[in-house]
Coordinates of C-alpha atoms and ligand atoms in Angstrom, one line a residue:
M1 CA -17.7 18.3 7.2
K2 CA -14.5 19.5 5.7
S3 CA -11.3 19.7 7.9
A4 CA -9.7 23.1 8.5
H5 CA -6.4 21.4 7.6
P6 CA -6.5 20.4 3.9
A7 CA -3.6 18.1 2.9
P8 CA -3.0 17.5 -0.8
L9 CA -1.1 14.2 -0.2
A10 CA -2.3 11.2 1.8
I11 CA -0.2 8.3 2.9
V12 CA -2.3 5.3 4.0
A13 CA -1.4 1.9 5.6
A14 CA -3.6 -0.8 7.0
M15 CA -1.7 -1.4 10.2
Q16 CA 0.0 0.7 12.8
Q17 CA 3.4 -1.1 12.4
E18 CA 3.3 -0.4 8.7
L19 CA 3.0 3.4 9.1
Q20 CA 5.2 3.6 12.3
A21 CA 8.4 4.9 10.7
L22 CA 6.6 7.5 8.6
L23 CA 4.6 8.7 11.6
H24 CA 7.9 9.0 13.5
S25 CA 9.3 11.2 10.7
L26 CA 6.2 13.4 10.7
D27 CA 6.7 14.0 14.5
N28 CA 10.5 14.5 14.3
V29 CA 10.8 16.7 11.2
T30 CA 8.2 19.3 11.9
G31 CA 7.5 18.8 15.6
K32 CA 4.0 19.9 14.9
V33 CA 1.3 17.3 14.2
T34 CA -2.4 17.7 14.4
I35 CA -4.5 14.6 15.0
E36 CA -8.1 14.6 14.0
R37 CA -10.3 11.6 14.9
H38 CA -13.1 10.6 12.7
A39 CA -14.9 7.3 12.1
G40 CA -12.5 5.6 14.6
R41 CA -9.4 6.6 12.6
N42 CA -6.7 9.1 13.6
F43 CA -5.8 11.4 10.7
H44 CA -2.3 12.8 11.4
L45 CA -1.7 16.1 9.7
G46 CA 1.7 17.6 9.3
E47 CA 4.6 18.1 6.9
L48 CA 7.0 15.6 5.4
H49 CA 9.9 17.2 3.5
G50 CA 8.0 20.4 3.3
R51 CA 4.8 18.9 1.9
P52 CA 1.5 19.1 3.8
V53 CA 0.4 15.5 4.3
V54 CA -2.2 13.4 6.1
L55 CA -1.2 10.0 7.4
V56 CA -3.8 7.5 8.4
L57 CA -4.4 3.9 9.2
S58 CA -7.2 2.5 7.1
R59 CA -7.5 -0.7 9.1
I60 CA -7.6 -4.0 7.3
G61 CA -9.7 -5.0 4.3
K62 CA -11.4 -3.5 1.3
V63 CA -14.3 -1.8 3.0
A64 CA -12.0 -0.1 5.6
A65 CA -9.8 1.1 2.8
A66 CA -12.7 2.4 0.7
I67 CA -14.1 4.3 3.7
T68 CA -10.7 5.9 4.5
A69 CA -10.0 6.9 0.9
T70 CA -13.4 8.5 0.5
M71 CA -12.9 10.4 3.8
L72 CA -9.5 11.6 2.6
I73 CA -10.9 13.0 -0.6
E74 CA -14.1 14.5 0.8
R75 CA -12.8 15.8 4.1
Y76 CA -9.2 16.7 3.4
G77 CA -9.4 17.5 -0.3
V78 CA -6.6 15.0 -1.0
Q79 CA -5.3 15.2 -4.5
Q80 CA -2.8 12.4 -4.4
M81 CA -2.9 9.1 -2.4
I82 CA -0.3 6.5 -1.7
F83 CA -1.1 3.2 0.0
T84 CA 1.9 1.4 1.6
G85 CA 2.4 -1.8 3.6
V86 CA 3.1 -5.5 3.2
A87 CA 1.7 -8.1 0.8
G88 CA 2.0 -11.8 0.1
G89 CA 4.4 -12.5 -2.8
L90 CA 3.2 -14.4 -5.9
G91 CA 5.3 -15.5 -8.9
P92 CA 8.7 -13.8 -8.9
A93 CA 8.1 -11.6 -5.8
H94 CA 9.9 -13.0 -2.8
V95 CA 10.2 -11.9 0.9
G96 CA 11.8 -8.5 1.2
D97 CA 11.1 -7.5 -2.4
V98 CA 9.2 -4.4 -3.2
V99 CA 6.2 -4.2 -5.6
V100 CA 5.0 -0.9 -7.1
A101 CA 1.5 -1.5 -8.5
R102 CA 0.7 -0.6 -12.1
E103 CA -2.7 -2.2 -11.9
L104 CA -5.0 -3.5 -9.1
L105 CA -7.8 -6.0 -9.2
Q106 CA -10.2 -7.4 -6.6
H107 CA -9.6 -11.2 -6.8
D108 CA -12.7 -12.0 -4.8
M109 CA -15.1 -9.9 -7.0
D110 CA -17.3 -12.2 -8.9
A111 CA -20.7 -11.1 -10.1
S112 CA -20.8 -13.7 -12.9
P113 CA -22.8 -14.5 -14.9
L114 CA -24.1 -11.0 -14.8
F115 CA -20.6 -9.5 -15.3
P116 CA -17.3 -11.2 -16.2
R117 CA -15.4 -12.5 -13.2
H118 CA -13.4 -9.8 -11.4
E119 CA -15.1 -7.0 -13.2
V120 CA -16.5 -4.3 -10.8
P121 CA -20.2 -4.2 -11.8
L122 CA -21.2 -1.2 -13.9
S123 CA -17.6 0.1 -14.0
G124 CA -16.7 -1.8 -17.1
R125 CA -13.3 -2.8 -15.7
A126 CA -11.6 -5.3 -13.5
R127 CA -8.1 -3.7 -13.5
F128 CA -7.7 -0.3 -12.1
P129 CA -4.5 1.4 -13.3
T130 CA -2.3 3.5 -10.9
D131 CA -1.2 6.9 -11.9
P132 CA 1.8 6.4 -14.3
A133 CA 3.8 9.4 -13.2
L134 CA 3.4 8.6 -9.5
A135 CA 4.2 4.9 -10.0
D136 CA 7.2 5.9 -12.1
A137 CA 8.5 8.2 -9.4
L138 CA 7.9 5.7 -6.6
A139 CA 9.6 2.9 -8.6
Q140 CA 12.6 5.2 -9.2
A141 CA 12.8 5.9 -5.5
A142 CA 12.4 2.2 -4.6
A143 CA 15.2 1.2 -7.0
H144 CA 17.5 3.8 -5.3
V145 CA 16.7 2.5 -1.8
L146 CA 17.0 -1.2 -2.7
A147 CA 20.4 -0.6 -4.3
D148 CA 21.7 -0.3 -0.7
P149 CA 19.5 -2.5 1.5
L150 CA 21.9 -2.6 4.4
R151 CA 21.6 1.2 4.7
A152 CA 17.8 1.2 4.2
F153 CA 17.0 -1.7 6.6
G154 CA 20.0 -2.2 8.8
A155 CA 21.7 -5.4 9.7
E156 CA 18.7 -6.9 11.5
A157 CA 17.0 -7.4 8.1
R158 CA 19.6 -10.0 7.1
A159 CA 18.5 -12.1 10.1
L160 CA 15.0 -12.0 8.6
G161 CA 16.3 -13.3 5.3
V162 CA 16.4 -10.0 3.4
T163 CA 19.7 -9.8 1.5
A164 CA 19.2 -8.7 -2.1
P165 CA 15.7 -7.3 -2.3
R166 CA 14.4 -6.7 -5.9
L167 CA 11.8 -4.3 -7.3
H168 CA 8.8 -5.5 -9.3
Q169 CA 6.1 -3.5 -11.1
G170 CA 2.8 -4.8 -12.3
L171 CA -0.5 -6.3 -11.1
I172 CA -1.4 -6.4 -7.3
L173 CA -4.5 -8.4 -6.2
S174 CA -6.7 -7.4 -3.3
G175 CA -9.4 -9.4 -1.5
D176 CA -10.9 -9.8 1.9
R177 CA -8.8 -12.9 2.8
F178 CA -5.3 -13.4 4.2
V179 CA -4.0 -15.9 1.7
A180 CA -2.0 -18.5 3.6
T181 CA -2.2 -21.8 1.8
A182 CA -0.3 -23.0 -1.3
P183 CA -3.5 -24.2 -3.1
E184 CA -5.0 -20.8 -2.7
S185 CA -2.0 -18.9 -4.0
R186 CA -1.6 -21.4 -6.8
A187 CA -5.2 -20.9 -7.8
L188 CA -4.7 -17.1 -7.9
I189 CA -1.6 -17.5 -10.2
E190 CA -3.5 -19.9 -12.5
R191 CA -6.4 -17.4 -12.8
L192 CA -4.3 -14.3 -12.9
P193 CA -0.8 -15.3 -14.1
D194 CA 0.7 -11.8 -14.2
A195 CA -0.1 -11.2 -10.5
L196 CA 2.9 -10.2 -8.3
A197 CA 1.3 -9.8 -4.9
V198 CA -1.8 -10.2 -2.9
E199 CA -3.1 -8.0 -0.1
M200 CA -6.4 -6.7 1.3
E201 CA -6.8 -3.0 0.5
G202 CA -5.2 -1.6 -2.6
A203 CA -7.8 -2.4 -5.2
A204 CA -10.5 -0.8 -3.0
L205 CA -8.5 2.4 -2.7
A206 CA -8.0 2.2 -6.5
Q207 CA -11.7 2.0 -7.2
V208 CA -12.5 5.0 -5.0
C209 CA -9.6 7.1 -6.5
H210 CA -10.6 6.1 -10.0
D211 CA -14.3 7.1 -9.4
C212 CA -13.1 10.4 -7.8
G213 CA -10.4 11.2 -10.3
V214 CA -7.6 11.2 -7.7
P215 CA -4.1 10.0 -8.8
F216 CA -2.9 7.2 -6.6
A217 CA -0.1 4.6 -6.2
V218 CA 0.4 1.4 -4.2
L219 CA 3.8 0.4 -2.7
R220 CA 4.1 -3.0 -1.0
T221 CA 6.9 -4.9 0.7
I222 CA 6.6 -8.7 0.4
S223 CA 6.3 -10.2 3.9
D224 CA 5.4 -13.8 3.0
R225 CA 4.8 -16.1 0.0
A226 CA 1.0 -16.3 0.5
D227 CA 1.3 -20.0 1.3
D228 CA 1.8 -22.3 4.3
S229 CA 5.6 -21.9 4.4
A230 CA 7.0 -21.0 7.8
H231 CA 8.0 -17.4 8.0
V232 CA 9.9 -15.1 10.3
D233 CA 7.8 -13.3 12.8
F234 CA 5.3 -11.3 10.8
M235 CA 5.1 -8.2 13.1
Q236 CA 8.9 -8.1 13.5
F237 CA 9.3 -8.2 9.7
I238 CA 6.9 -5.3 9.3
E239 CA 8.7 -3.2 11.9
V240 CA 12.3 -4.0 10.8
V241 CA 11.9 -4.3 7.0
A242 CA 8.5 -3.1 5.7
A243 CA 8.0 0.1 7.7
R244 CA 11.6 1.2 7.0
A245 CA 11.2 0.4 3.3
S246 CA 8.0 2.5 3.1
A247 CA 9.6 5.4 5.0
A248 CA 12.8 5.3 3.0
I249 CA 11.1 5.0 -0.4
V250 CA 8.4 7.7 0.3
G251 CA 11.1 9.9 1.8
T252 CA 13.4 9.5 -1.2
W253 CA 10.4 10.3 -3.5
L254 CA 9.4 13.4 -1.6
Q255 CA 12.9 14.7 -1.5
A256 CA 13.2 14.3 -5.3
H257 CA 9.7 15.9 -5.9
P258 CA 9.4 18.7 -3.4
Ligands
LIG301 N1 -0.7 -9.1 3.5 C1 0.5 -9.6 3.7 N2 0.5 -10.9 3.4 C2 -0.7 -11.2 2.9 C3 -1.3 -12.4 2.4 N3 -0.6 -13.5 2.3 N4 -2.6 -12.3 2.0 C4 -3.3 -11.2 2.1 N5 -2.8 -10.0 2.6 C5 -1.5 -10.0 2.9

């Protein structure tokens, strides 16, 4: 059944902490938020910078992301989708950096020998491109925010090792595994040398949006190096750095594109 509150733009994250700052803006700016609960998810409907939006937690993993994306399109008539949150950094992407995806790939998809490794069977593709205009605009907003990290994240971010965060654009990998060993991340880089980050949802959302013709983008803050290196408190990092990065970048983008 369709909702009585259509929202052309959806902003999705896997975890509550990742969406917290944006949910807070939704409450504060408009003071009017409708929450609809379907399939165990809370769909938060309101306005951000004058734009009707729906904010929702997908939960973690590719299936959870695919269910959420499909519901957003079918139930809310969403015409643009942004996924945001954290990812493990590969190659040049270090903790605190931001990655705007240009392509997404499911690194655990393997129907070989029937189809080439990573190809989504019967789709003819392994890599799903993000919408160029949306990715351009988010990258521009990210560059603006990262130019003044102290303002964007506050002094607490320094204590978490974030001093001069950089912006990267390119391939993000998704799979139903939290990558937390050096051999595993090395294997990913050897197989897919241009990969910048690994997470657990983006490529699933990409496949749904591709099939349904909905422009989408993925914006990730690097929270760890996808290896066994000791890292600052993961949840604290999300709240202090990643959630603020998402809110600042999406806010900057919305203000520039009312
Ligand atoms: N999200 C954040 N870090 C991740 C990692 N190392 N692997 C998968 N998903 C992640």
